[in-house]
Amino acid sequence: MNSIIKAENLFFSYPGDEDNKPVRALNGVSFEIEEGSFTAILGHNGSGKSTLAKLMCMINMPESGKLWVMGKEMTSDDVTDSDILSARREVGMVFQNPDNQIVATIVEEDVAFGCENLGLPPSEIRARVDKALSDVGMSKYARHPATDLSGGQKQRVAIAGVIAMKRRCIIFDESTAMLDPMGRREVMSIIQKLNKEEGITVILITHHMNEAARADRIIVMNEGRIIGDGSPREIFGDPERMWEADLDVPQTTELLYKLKKAGLDLPIDVFDVNTTAVKIAAEIRKKISERG
Ligand code: ADP
Ligand code: MG
């Protein structure tokens, strides 16, 4: 496996206020993210997801443990500032609040901001901004004031800024949480397109189980530890375990699971509403004909 990020036994604590003890946010976390993959991270508030994200893009460094980005160990004693800088250029992050991420007045200036900081030539910036705006379906808003946009459109502009910097891996930290259902759908379809068509490695931190179900892999966190790691089928295929951890499963899984318990012969690892409806209808038809 060609891993873009690898973590071994990461620990991280935040300093407490004056007489309080430090807050342990990560408690020995190990995993590997394959280049080009789509991973979702689930877990309650406070389970350590954002802390982990900030280590993966090196906003913070771990207290102990090892971290590799693109095969280079960032926690080794002989890592240089330039190694860290180049690793930071590979992994980008999109945050939760669309309003906090817009830095310029006009959309295209906002998208160009990160590239300008990279010191790229103007013609290169122009080309990257145009491509990035087109990737997120916002070309026609290039010269619009950013403040006029909806939440979903602002998130698309924030994503365009990260795309323009040509990150190989993008971490979305609850980037759909503040959006309405329409904005959420827009952003999710862009995230999937970036992964499938551009080969960008995606790490999606979310509370929406139907979003997580679209990933190749789900990591479940609790109290600074990984308590589950598998495909959506594996993770949601055992809803009792998720409920024990006080987490949800997709609504389709919950419905199918309850019907299965009531005696219908149904799979539970189906996440798409239409397929779920077809399966239930077929099973009911079968039951009726058996009686008839
Ligand atoms: P999540 O993103 O899963 O909600 P976080 O990584 O933000 O979890 O938080 C993990 C733990 O670290 C929580 O107990 C939280 O209160 C604490 N924490 C997060 N950020 C800070 C901070 N800046 N200072 C002190 N404690 C923090
Ligand atoms: Mg968080």
PDB file of C-alpha atoms and ligand atoms in Angstrom:
ATOM      1  CA  MET A   1       0.000   0.000   0.000  1.00  0.00           C
ATOM      2  CA  ASN A   2       1.193   3.463  -0.901  1.00  0.00           C
ATOM      3  CA  SER A   3       0.381   5.378   2.248  1.00  0.00           C
ATOM      4  CA  ILE A   4       0.042   9.160   2.255  1.00  0.00           C
ATOM      5  CA  ILE A   5      -0.252   9.364   6.058  1.00  0.00           C
ATOM      6  CA  LYS A   6       0.853   6.836   8.621  1.00  0.00           C
ATOM      7  CA  ALA A   7       0.482   7.211  12.378  1.00  0.00           C
ATOM      8  CA  GLU A   8       1.902   5.022  15.105  1.00  0.00           C
ATOM      9  CA  ASN A   9       0.754   5.361  18.708  1.00  0.00           C
ATOM     10  CA  LEU A  10       0.026   9.094  18.644  1.00  0.00           C
ATOM     11  CA  PHE A  11      -0.585  10.897  21.927  1.00  0.00           C
ATOM     12  CA  PHE A  12      -1.597  14.518  22.286  1.00  0.00           C
ATOM     13  CA  SER A  13      -2.628  16.686  25.258  1.00  0.00           C
ATOM     14  CA  TYR A  14      -3.692  20.304  25.517  1.00  0.00           C
ATOM     15  CA  PRO A  15      -2.237  22.329  28.367  1.00  0.00           C
ATOM     16  CA  GLY A  16      -4.882  22.916  31.071  1.00  0.00           C
ATOM     17  CA  ASP A  17      -5.670  26.345  32.569  1.00  0.00           C
ATOM     18  CA  GLU A  18      -3.407  27.343  35.453  1.00  0.00           C
ATOM     19  CA  ASP A  19      -4.290  24.760  38.135  1.00  0.00           C
ATOM     20  CA  ASN A  20      -6.092  22.279  35.860  1.00  0.00           C
ATOM     21  CA  LYS A  21      -4.470  19.125  34.585  1.00  0.00           C
ATOM     22  CA  PRO A  22      -3.583  18.899  30.865  1.00  0.00           C
ATOM     23  CA  VAL A  23      -6.415  17.535  28.688  1.00  0.00           C
ATOM     24  CA  ARG A  24      -5.494  14.269  26.986  1.00  0.00           C
ATOM     25  CA  ALA A  25      -7.073  14.401  23.518  1.00  0.00           C
ATOM     26  CA  LEU A  26      -5.361  11.449  21.795  1.00  0.00           C
ATOM     27  CA  ASN A  27      -4.579   8.233  23.613  1.00  0.00           C
ATOM     28  CA  GLY A  28      -2.421   6.092  21.340  1.00  0.00           C
ATOM     29  CA  VAL A  29      -3.787   6.297  17.804  1.00  0.00           C
ATOM     30  CA  SER A  30      -2.367   4.177  14.945  1.00  0.00           C
ATOM     31  CA  PHE A  31      -3.565   3.939  11.334  1.00  0.00           C
ATOM     32  CA  GLU A  32      -2.466   4.271   7.755  1.00  0.00           C
ATOM     33  CA  ILE A  33      -4.222   6.216   4.983  1.00  0.00           C
ATOM     34  CA  GLU A  34      -3.733   4.905   1.466  1.00  0.00           C
ATOM     35  CA  GLU A  35      -3.107   7.447  -1.257  1.00  0.00           C
ATOM     36  CA  GLY A  36      -6.265   8.015  -3.334  1.00  0.00           C
ATOM     37  CA  SER A  37      -8.605   6.553  -0.703  1.00  0.00           C
ATOM     38  CA  PHE A  38     -11.742   8.073   0.861  1.00  0.00           C
ATOM     39  CA  THR A  39     -11.885   7.662   4.648  1.00  0.00           C
ATOM     40  CA  ALA A  40     -14.625   8.941   6.962  1.00  0.00           C
ATOM     41  CA  ILE A  41     -13.962   9.588  10.656  1.00  0.00           C
ATOM     42  CA  LEU A  42     -16.914   9.272  13.062  1.00  0.00           C
ATOM     43  CA  GLY A  43     -17.110   9.943  16.782  1.00  0.00           C
ATOM     44  CA  HIS A  44     -18.794  12.047  19.465  1.00  0.00           C
ATOM     45  CA  ASN A  45     -17.858  15.635  20.177  1.00  0.00           C
ATOM     46  CA  GLY A  46     -14.612  15.621  22.098  1.00  0.00           C
ATOM     47  CA  SER A  47     -13.492  12.202  20.840  1.00  0.00           C
ATOM     48  CA  GLY A  48     -10.320  13.690  19.306  1.00  0.00           C
ATOM     49  CA  LYS A  49     -11.218  13.962  15.607  1.00  0.00           C
ATOM     50  CA  SER A  50     -10.153  17.588  15.094  1.00  0.00           C
ATOM     51  CA  THR A  51      -7.019  17.075  17.176  1.00  0.00           C
ATOM     52  CA  LEU A  52      -6.077  14.161  14.934  1.00  0.00           C
ATOM     53  CA  ALA A  53      -6.817  16.237  11.808  1.00  0.00           C
ATOM     54  CA  LYS A  54      -4.513  19.001  13.044  1.00  0.00           C
ATOM     55  CA  LEU A  55      -1.696  16.504  13.561  1.00  0.00           C
ATOM     56  CA  MET A  56      -2.219  15.043  10.077  1.00  0.00           C
ATOM     57  CA  CYS A  57      -1.738  18.459   8.464  1.00  0.00           C
ATOM     58  CA  MET A  58       0.904  19.456  10.997  1.00  0.00           C
ATOM     59  CA  ILE A  59      -0.827  22.440  12.508  1.00  0.00           C
ATOM     60  CA  ASN A  60       0.207  20.681  15.764  1.00  0.00           C
ATOM     61  CA  MET A  61       2.890  18.086  16.483  1.00  0.00           C
ATOM     62  CA  PRO A  62       2.190  14.951  18.592  1.00  0.00           C
ATOM     63  CA  GLU A  63       3.382  14.729  22.169  1.00  0.00           C
ATOM     64  CA  SER A  64       4.667  11.202  21.434  1.00  0.00           C
ATOM     65  CA  GLY A  65       4.321   8.566  18.724  1.00  0.00           C
ATOM     66  CA  LYS A  66       5.390   8.649  15.107  1.00  0.00           C
ATOM     67  CA  LEU A  67       3.842  10.337  12.094  1.00  0.00           C
ATOM     68  CA  TRP A  68       4.809   9.925   8.437  1.00  0.00           C
ATOM     69  CA  VAL A  69       3.555  12.070   5.550  1.00  0.00           C
ATOM     70  CA  MET A  70       4.303  10.762   2.052  1.00  0.00           C
ATOM     71  CA  GLY A  71       6.710   8.248   3.550  1.00  0.00           C
ATOM     72  CA  LYS A  72       8.780  10.876   5.374  1.00  0.00           C
ATOM     73  CA  GLU A  73       8.807  10.741   9.155  1.00  0.00           C
ATOM     74  CA  MET A  74       7.781  14.104  10.579  1.00  0.00           C
ATOM     75  CA  THR A  75       8.499  13.111  14.174  1.00  0.00           C
ATOM     76  CA  SER A  76      12.120  12.040  13.646  1.00  0.00           C
ATOM     77  CA  ASP A  77      14.902  14.040  15.309  1.00  0.00           C
ATOM     78  CA  ASP A  78      16.493  14.995  12.023  1.00  0.00           C
ATOM     79  CA  VAL A  79      13.359  16.332  10.275  1.00  0.00           C
ATOM     80  CA  THR A  80      14.047  19.783   8.794  1.00  0.00           C
ATOM     81  CA  ASP A  81      11.785  22.843   8.555  1.00  0.00           C
ATOM     82  CA  SER A  82      11.733  22.378   4.818  1.00  0.00           C
ATOM     83  CA  ASP A  83      10.548  18.736   5.195  1.00  0.00           C
ATOM     84  CA  ILE A  84       7.684  19.982   7.384  1.00  0.00           C
ATOM     85  CA  LEU A  85       6.838  22.778   4.982  1.00  0.00           C
ATOM     86  CA  SER A  86       6.697  20.445   1.999  1.00  0.00           C
ATOM     87  CA  ALA A  87       4.544  17.955   3.931  1.00  0.00           C
ATOM     88  CA  ARG A  88       2.173  20.803   4.873  1.00  0.00           C
ATOM     89  CA  ARG A  89       1.816  21.528   1.170  1.00  0.00           C
ATOM     90  CA  GLU A  90       0.507  18.014   0.540  1.00  0.00           C
ATOM     91  CA  VAL A  91      -2.270  17.959   3.150  1.00  0.00           C
ATOM     92  CA  GLY A  92      -4.933  20.680   3.262  1.00  0.00           C
ATOM     93  CA  MET A  93      -7.900  21.206   5.519  1.00  0.00           C
ATOM     94  CA  VAL A  94     -11.417  22.587   5.068  1.00  0.00           C
ATOM     95  CA  PHE A  95     -13.096  23.635   8.311  1.00  0.00           C
ATOM     96  CA  GLN A  96     -16.655  23.763   9.615  1.00  0.00           C
ATOM     97  CA  ASN A  97     -17.655  27.400   9.480  1.00  0.00           C
ATOM     98  CA  PRO A  98     -17.933  28.748   5.914  1.00  0.00           C
ATOM     99  CA  ASP A  99     -17.806  32.367   7.127  1.00  0.00           C
ATOM    100  CA  ASN A 100     -14.466  31.981   8.923  1.00  0.00           C
ATOM    101  CA  GLN A 101     -12.720  30.656   5.840  1.00  0.00           C
ATOM    102  CA  ILE A 102     -13.365  33.465   3.392  1.00  0.00           C
ATOM    103  CA  VAL A 103     -10.445  35.915   3.486  1.00  0.00           C
ATOM    104  CA  ALA A 104     -10.977  38.146   0.426  1.00  0.00           C
ATOM    105  CA  THR A 105     -13.934  40.202  -0.789  1.00  0.00           C
ATOM    106  CA  ILE A 106     -14.213  38.773  -4.296  1.00  0.00           C
ATOM    107  CA  VAL A 107     -14.577  35.022  -4.901  1.00  0.00           C
ATOM    108  CA  GLU A 108     -11.631  34.600  -7.305  1.00  0.00           C
ATOM    109  CA  GLU A 109      -9.327  36.637  -5.053  1.00  0.00           C
ATOM    110  CA  ASP A 110     -10.266  34.386  -2.187  1.00  0.00           C
ATOM    111  CA  VAL A 111      -9.464  31.248  -4.190  1.00  0.00           C
ATOM    112  CA  ALA A 112      -6.125  32.785  -5.291  1.00  0.00           C
ATOM    113  CA  PHE A 113      -5.055  33.683  -1.741  1.00  0.00           C
ATOM    114  CA  GLY A 114      -3.299  30.399  -0.864  1.00  0.00           C
ATOM    115  CA  CYS A 115      -1.535  30.238  -4.242  1.00  0.00           C
ATOM    116  CA  GLU A 116      -0.268  33.787  -3.771  1.00  0.00           C
ATOM    117  CA  ASN A 117       1.233  32.713  -0.459  1.00  0.00           C
ATOM    118  CA  LEU A 118       2.973  29.877  -2.301  1.00  0.00           C
ATOM    119  CA  GLY A 119       4.619  32.572  -4.456  1.00  0.00           C
ATOM    120  CA  LEU A 120       3.395  31.158  -7.777  1.00  0.00           C
ATOM    121  CA  PRO A 121       3.600  33.267 -10.990  1.00  0.00           C
ATOM    122  CA  PRO A 122       0.365  35.181 -11.836  1.00  0.00           C
ATOM    123  CA  SER A 123      -0.340  33.198 -15.025  1.00  0.00           C
ATOM    124  CA  GLU A 124      -0.103  29.928 -13.086  1.00  0.00           C
ATOM    125  CA  ILE A 125      -2.383  31.306 -10.358  1.00  0.00           C
ATOM    126  CA  ARG A 126      -4.941  32.424 -12.980  1.00  0.00           C
ATOM    127  CA  ALA A 127      -5.010  28.959 -14.554  1.00  0.00           C
ATOM    128  CA  ARG A 128      -5.309  27.187 -11.187  1.00  0.00           C
ATOM    129  CA  VAL A 129      -8.067  29.493  -9.916  1.00  0.00           C
ATOM    130  CA  ASP A 130     -10.116  29.033 -13.121  1.00  0.00           C
ATOM    131  CA  LYS A 131      -9.758  25.241 -12.965  1.00  0.00           C
ATOM    132  CA  ALA A 132     -10.566  25.107  -9.228  1.00  0.00           C
ATOM    133  CA  LEU A 133     -13.686  27.279  -9.625  1.00  0.00           C
ATOM    134  CA  SER A 134     -14.827  25.093 -12.479  1.00  0.00           C
ATOM    135  CA  ASP A 135     -14.196  21.928 -10.402  1.00  0.00           C
ATOM    136  CA  VAL A 136     -16.566  23.189  -7.697  1.00  0.00           C
ATOM    137  CA  GLY A 137     -19.125  24.552 -10.183  1.00  0.00           C
ATOM    138  CA  MET A 138     -18.570  28.189  -9.152  1.00  0.00           C
ATOM    139  CA  SER A 139     -17.031  29.678 -12.354  1.00  0.00           C
ATOM    140  CA  LYS A 140     -19.904  32.058 -12.917  1.00  0.00           C
ATOM    141  CA  TYR A 141     -19.447  33.541  -9.439  1.00  0.00           C
ATOM    142  CA  ALA A 142     -15.723  34.333  -9.979  1.00  0.00           C
ATOM    143  CA  ARG A 143     -16.237  38.100  -9.738  1.00  0.00           C
ATOM    144  CA  HIS A 144     -19.055  38.054  -7.170  1.00  0.00           C
ATOM    145  CA  PRO A 145     -18.641  39.378  -3.632  1.00  0.00           C
ATOM    146  CA  ALA A 146     -18.010  36.348  -1.417  1.00  0.00           C
ATOM    147  CA  THR A 147     -20.370  37.671   1.273  1.00  0.00           C
ATOM    148  CA  ASP A 148     -23.386  37.314  -1.058  1.00  0.00           C
ATOM    149  CA  LEU A 149     -23.017  33.543  -1.307  1.00  0.00           C
ATOM    150  CA  SER A 150     -24.984  30.824   0.502  1.00  0.00           C
ATOM    151  CA  GLY A 151     -23.203  28.666   3.097  1.00  0.00           C
ATOM    152  CA  GLY A 152     -22.842  25.813   0.606  1.00  0.00           C
ATOM    153  CA  GLN A 153     -21.391  28.151  -2.030  1.00  0.00           C
ATOM    154  CA  LYS A 154     -18.910  29.579   0.495  1.00  0.00           C
ATOM    155  CA  GLN A 155     -17.747  26.078   1.371  1.00  0.00           C
ATOM    156  CA  ARG A 156     -17.314  25.376  -2.351  1.00  0.00           C
ATOM    157  CA  VAL A 157     -15.132  28.501  -2.610  1.00  0.00           C
ATOM    158  CA  ALA A 158     -13.093  27.374   0.420  1.00  0.00           C
ATOM    159  CA  ILE A 159     -12.640  23.959  -1.241  1.00  0.00           C
ATOM    160  CA  ALA A 160     -11.594  25.663  -4.505  1.00  0.00           C
ATOM    161  CA  GLY A 161      -8.853  27.505  -2.571  1.00  0.00           C
ATOM    162  CA  VAL A 162      -7.499  24.180  -1.330  1.00  0.00           C
ATOM    163  CA  ILE A 163      -7.784  22.556  -4.783  1.00  0.00           C
ATOM    164  CA  ALA A 164      -5.892  25.473  -6.348  1.00  0.00           C
ATOM    165  CA  MET A 165      -2.982  24.732  -4.020  1.00  0.00           C
ATOM    166  CA  LYS A 166      -2.915  21.194  -5.499  1.00  0.00           C
ATOM    167  CA  ARG A 167      -3.085  19.339  -2.206  1.00  0.00           C
ATOM    168  CA  ARG A 168      -2.809  15.567  -2.561  1.00  0.00           C
ATOM    169  CA  CYS A 169      -4.903  15.004   0.541  1.00  0.00           C
ATOM    170  CA  ILE A 170      -7.794  17.106   1.858  1.00  0.00           C
ATOM    171  CA  ILE A 171      -9.261  16.757   5.349  1.00  0.00           C
ATOM    172  CA  PHE A 172     -12.827  18.037   5.695  1.00  0.00           C
ATOM    173  CA  ASP A 173     -13.466  18.732   9.384  1.00  0.00           C
ATOM    174  CA  GLU A 174     -17.274  18.720   9.636  1.00  0.00           C
ATOM    175  CA  SER A 175     -17.334  20.910   6.537  1.00  0.00           C
ATOM    176  CA  THR A 176     -20.985  20.098   5.890  1.00  0.00           C
ATOM    177  CA  ALA A 177     -22.169  20.550   9.500  1.00  0.00           C
ATOM    178  CA  MET A 178     -23.421  24.132   9.173  1.00  0.00           C
ATOM    179  CA  LEU A 179     -25.055  23.688   5.763  1.00  0.00           C
ATOM    180  CA  ASP A 180     -28.670  23.089   4.817  1.00  0.00           C
ATOM    181  CA  PRO A 181     -29.495  19.762   3.095  1.00  0.00           C
ATOM    182  CA  MET A 182     -29.027  21.300  -0.356  1.00  0.00           C
ATOM    183  CA  GLY A 183     -25.624  22.806   0.515  1.00  0.00           C
ATOM    184  CA  ARG A 184     -24.602  19.515   2.081  1.00  0.00           C
ATOM    185  CA  ARG A 185     -25.477  17.604  -1.084  1.00  0.00           C
ATOM    186  CA  GLU A 186     -23.519  20.080  -3.245  1.00  0.00           C
ATOM    187  CA  VAL A 187     -20.418  19.808  -1.090  1.00  0.00           C
ATOM    188  CA  MET A 188     -20.629  16.013  -0.783  1.00  0.00           C
ATOM    189  CA  SER A 189     -20.865  15.595  -4.546  1.00  0.00           C
ATOM    190  CA  ILE A 190     -17.746  17.770  -4.991  1.00  0.00           C
ATOM    191  CA  ILE A 191     -15.868  15.792  -2.341  1.00  0.00           C
ATOM    192  CA  GLN A 192     -16.709  12.540  -4.122  1.00  0.00           C
ATOM    193  CA  LYS A 193     -15.711  13.980  -7.495  1.00  0.00           C
ATOM    194  CA  LEU A 194     -12.336  15.167  -6.153  1.00  0.00           C
ATOM    195  CA  ASN A 195     -11.655  11.684  -4.880  1.00  0.00           C
ATOM    196  CA  LYS A 196     -12.938   9.668  -7.842  1.00  0.00           C
ATOM    197  CA  GLU A 197     -11.914  11.924 -10.733  1.00  0.00           C
ATOM    198  CA  GLU A 198      -8.869  13.839  -9.465  1.00  0.00           C
ATOM    199  CA  GLY A 199      -7.480  11.053  -7.274  1.00  0.00           C
ATOM    200  CA  ILE A 200      -7.255  13.345  -4.224  1.00  0.00           C
ATOM    201  CA  THR A 201      -7.080  11.460  -0.928  1.00  0.00           C
ATOM    202  CA  VAL A 202     -10.109  12.473   1.152  1.00  0.00           C
ATOM    203  CA  ILE A 203     -10.553  12.319   4.915  1.00  0.00           C
ATOM    204  CA  LEU A 204     -14.082  13.304   5.881  1.00  0.00           C
ATOM    205  CA  ILE A 205     -14.914  14.021   9.516  1.00  0.00           C
ATOM    206  CA  THR A 206     -18.690  13.980   9.820  1.00  0.00           C
ATOM    207  CA  HIS A 207     -21.710  13.369  12.055  1.00  0.00           C
ATOM    208  CA  HIS A 208     -23.846  12.347   9.085  1.00  0.00           C
ATOM    209  CA  MET A 209     -23.949   8.586   8.759  1.00  0.00           C
ATOM    210  CA  ASN A 210     -25.193   8.697   5.169  1.00  0.00           C
ATOM    211  CA  GLU A 211     -22.102  10.760   4.255  1.00  0.00           C
ATOM    212  CA  ALA A 212     -19.798   8.307   6.032  1.00  0.00           C
ATOM    213  CA  ALA A 213     -21.484   5.439   4.171  1.00  0.00           C
ATOM    214  CA  ARG A 214     -20.098   6.858   0.905  1.00  0.00           C
ATOM    215  CA  ALA A 215     -16.475   6.420   2.029  1.00  0.00           C
ATOM    216  CA  ASP A 216     -14.309   3.366   1.282  1.00  0.00           C
ATOM    217  CA  ARG A 217     -13.459   3.080   4.934  1.00  0.00           C
ATOM    218  CA  ILE A 218     -14.752   4.367   8.280  1.00  0.00           C
ATOM    219  CA  ILE A 219     -12.653   5.009  11.369  1.00  0.00           C
ATOM    220  CA  VAL A 220     -14.661   5.357  14.597  1.00  0.00           C
ATOM    221  CA  MET A 221     -13.130   7.355  17.455  1.00  0.00           C
ATOM    222  CA  ASN A 222     -14.015   7.460  21.136  1.00  0.00           C
ATOM    223  CA  GLU A 223     -12.148   9.175  23.978  1.00  0.00           C
ATOM    224  CA  GLY A 224      -8.982   9.685  21.956  1.00  0.00           C
ATOM    225  CA  ARG A 225      -8.836   6.123  20.651  1.00  0.00           C
ATOM    226  CA  ILE A 226      -9.852   4.289  17.492  1.00  0.00           C
ATOM    227  CA  ILE A 227     -12.656   1.879  18.437  1.00  0.00           C
ATOM    228  CA  GLY A 228     -13.637   0.754  14.925  1.00  0.00           C
ATOM    229  CA  ASP A 229     -11.963   0.667  11.536  1.00  0.00           C
ATOM    230  CA  GLY A 230     -13.488  -1.021   8.487  1.00  0.00           C
ATOM    231  CA  SER A 231     -15.629  -0.649   5.370  1.00  0.00           C
ATOM    232  CA  PRO A 232     -19.081   0.990   5.769  1.00  0.00           C
ATOM    233  CA  ARG A 233     -20.547  -2.530   5.433  1.00  0.00           C
ATOM    234  CA  GLU A 234     -18.407  -3.782   8.296  1.00  0.00           C
ATOM    235  CA  ILE A 235     -18.984  -0.775  10.553  1.00  0.00           C
ATOM    236  CA  PHE A 236     -22.730  -0.329   9.977  1.00  0.00           C
ATOM    237  CA  GLY A 237     -23.317  -4.075   9.511  1.00  0.00           C
ATOM    238  CA  ASP A 238     -23.153  -4.339  13.306  1.00  0.00           C
ATOM    239  CA  PRO A 239     -25.581  -1.584  14.393  1.00  0.00           C
ATOM    240  CA  GLU A 240     -25.817  -2.918  17.988  1.00  0.00           C
ATOM    241  CA  ARG A 241     -22.123  -2.122  18.463  1.00  0.00           C
ATOM    242  CA  MET A 242     -22.591   1.414  17.143  1.00  0.00           C
ATOM    243  CA  TRP A 243     -25.627   1.952  19.408  1.00  0.00           C
ATOM    244  CA  GLU A 244     -23.636   0.686  22.390  1.00  0.00           C
ATOM    245  CA  ALA A 245     -21.089   3.417  21.663  1.00  0.00           C
ATOM    246  CA  ASP A 246     -24.073   5.779  21.475  1.00  0.00           C
ATOM    247  CA  LEU A 247     -23.520   6.456  17.773  1.00  0.00           C
ATOM    248  CA  ASP A 248     -26.041   6.277  14.951  1.00  0.00           C
ATOM    249  CA  VAL A 249     -26.159   4.134  11.852  1.00  0.00           C
ATOM    250  CA  PRO A 250     -27.681   5.247   8.507  1.00  0.00           C
ATOM    251  CA  GLN A 251     -31.508   5.350   8.572  1.00  0.00           C
ATOM    252  CA  THR A 252     -31.669   2.640   5.895  1.00  0.00           C
ATOM    253  CA  THR A 253     -29.580   0.322   8.096  1.00  0.00           C
ATOM    254  CA  GLU A 254     -31.769   1.006  11.119  1.00  0.00           C
ATOM    255  CA  LEU A 255     -34.987   0.314   9.212  1.00  0.00           C
ATOM    256  CA  LEU A 256     -33.632  -2.857   7.561  1.00  0.00           C
ATOM    257  CA  TYR A 257     -32.250  -4.083  10.884  1.00  0.00           C
ATOM    258  CA  LYS A 258     -35.610  -3.629  12.637  1.00  0.00           C
ATOM    259  CA  LEU A 259     -37.496  -5.365   9.826  1.00  0.00           C
ATOM    260  CA  LYS A 260     -34.976  -8.203   9.829  1.00  0.00           C
ATOM    261  CA  LYS A 261     -35.436  -8.627  13.588  1.00  0.00           C
ATOM    262  CA  ALA A 262     -39.195  -8.748  12.994  1.00  0.00           C
ATOM    263  CA  GLY A 263     -38.626 -11.758  10.726  1.00  0.00           C
ATOM    264  CA  LEU A 264     -38.139 -10.400   7.211  1.00  0.00           C
ATOM    265  CA  ASP A 265     -35.287 -11.787   5.133  1.00  0.00           C
ATOM    266  CA  LEU A 266     -33.348  -8.585   4.379  1.00  0.00           C
ATOM    267  CA  PRO A 267     -29.717  -7.463   4.147  1.00  0.00           C
ATOM    268  CA  ILE A 268     -28.818  -4.560   6.463  1.00  0.00           C
ATOM    269  CA  ASP A 269     -25.771  -3.184   4.687  1.00  0.00           C
ATOM    270  CA  VAL A 270     -27.679  -1.211   2.043  1.00  0.00           C
ATOM    271  CA  PHE A 271     -27.271   2.554   2.272  1.00  0.00           C
ATOM    272  CA  ASP A 272     -29.135   3.807  -0.723  1.00  0.00           C
ATOM    273  CA  VAL A 273     -32.815   4.639  -0.213  1.00  0.00           C
ATOM    274  CA  ASN A 274     -34.035   3.342  -3.590  1.00  0.00           C
ATOM    275  CA  THR A 275     -32.320  -0.030  -3.251  1.00  0.00           C
ATOM    276  CA  THR A 276     -33.662  -0.298   0.300  1.00  0.00           C
ATOM    277  CA  ALA A 277     -37.219   0.357  -0.912  1.00  0.00           C
ATOM    278  CA  VAL A 278     -36.868  -2.205  -3.730  1.00  0.00           C
ATOM    279  CA  LYS A 279     -35.527  -4.876  -1.334  1.00  0.00           C
ATOM    280  CA  ILE A 280     -38.322  -4.300   1.184  1.00  0.00           C
ATOM    281  CA  ALA A 281     -41.011  -4.320  -1.520  1.00  0.00           C
ATOM    282  CA  ALA A 282     -39.658  -7.589  -2.975  1.00  0.00           C
ATOM    283  CA  GLU A 283     -39.534  -9.252   0.458  1.00  0.00           C
ATOM    284  CA  ILE A 284     -43.080  -8.165   1.293  1.00  0.00           C
ATOM    285  CA  ARG A 285     -44.310  -9.428  -2.076  1.00  0.00           C
ATOM    286  CA  LYS A 286     -42.625 -12.759  -1.366  1.00  0.00           C
ATOM    287  CA  LYS A 287     -44.248 -12.986   2.083  1.00  0.00           C
ATOM    288  CA  ILE A 288     -47.684 -12.220   0.655  1.00  0.00           C
ATOM    289  CA  SER A 289     -47.356 -14.850  -2.076  1.00  0.00           C
ATOM    290  CA  GLU A 290     -46.182 -17.420   0.507  1.00  0.00           C
ATOM    291  CA  ARG A 291     -49.365 -16.808   2.489  1.00  0.00           C
ATOM    292  CA  GLY A 292     -51.610 -16.657  -0.519  1.00  0.00           C
TER     293      GLY A 292
HETATM  294  P1  ADP B   1     -13.685  16.392  18.289  1.00  0.00           P
HETATM  295  O1  ADP B   1     -13.152  17.090  17.091  1.00  0.00           O
HETATM  296  O2  ADP B   1     -13.857  14.919  18.117  1.00  0.00           O
HETATM  297  O3  ADP B   1     -14.933  17.014  18.819  1.00  0.00           O
HETATM  298  P2  ADP B   1     -11.388  17.540  19.655  1.00  0.00           P
HETATM  299  O4  ADP B   1     -10.183  16.967  19.012  1.00  0.00           O
HETATM  300  O5  ADP B   1     -11.783  18.925  19.296  1.00  0.00           O
HETATM  301  O6  ADP B   1     -12.595  16.505  19.482  1.00  0.00           O
HETATM  302  O7  ADP B   1     -11.201  17.503  21.246  1.00  0.00           O
HETATM  303  C1  ADP B   1     -10.638  16.421  21.944  1.00  0.00           C
HETATM  304  C2  ADP B   1     -10.482  16.817  23.410  1.00  0.00           C
HETATM  305  O8  ADP B   1      -9.537  17.875  23.523  1.00  0.00           O
HETATM  306  C3  ADP B   1     -11.755  17.314  24.070  1.00  0.00           C
HETATM  307  O9  ADP B   1     -11.739  16.899  25.409  1.00  0.00           O
HETATM  308  C4  ADP B   1     -11.625  18.823  23.979  1.00  0.00           C
HETATM  309  O10 ADP B   1     -12.310  19.451  25.022  1.00  0.00           O
HETATM  310  C5  ADP B   1     -10.121  19.029  24.136  1.00  0.00           C
HETATM  311  N1  ADP B   1      -9.645  20.215  23.394  1.00  0.00           N
HETATM  312  C6  ADP B   1      -9.783  20.458  22.068  1.00  0.00           C
HETATM  313  N2  ADP B   1      -9.207  21.617  21.728  1.00  0.00           N
HETATM  314  C7  ADP B   1      -8.687  22.138  22.871  1.00  0.00           C
HETATM  315  C8  ADP B   1      -7.956  23.328  23.167  1.00  0.00           C
HETATM  316  N3  ADP B   1      -7.637  24.210  22.220  1.00  0.00           N
HETATM  317  N4  ADP B   1      -7.588  23.526  24.461  1.00  0.00           N
HETATM  318  C9  ADP B   1      -7.896  22.631  25.429  1.00  0.00           C
HETATM  319  N5  ADP B   1      -8.568  21.497  25.203  1.00  0.00           N
HETATM  320  C10 ADP B   1      -8.965  21.245  23.946  1.00  0.00           C
HETATM  321 MG    MG B   2     -14.031  18.629  15.946  1.00  0.00          MG
END
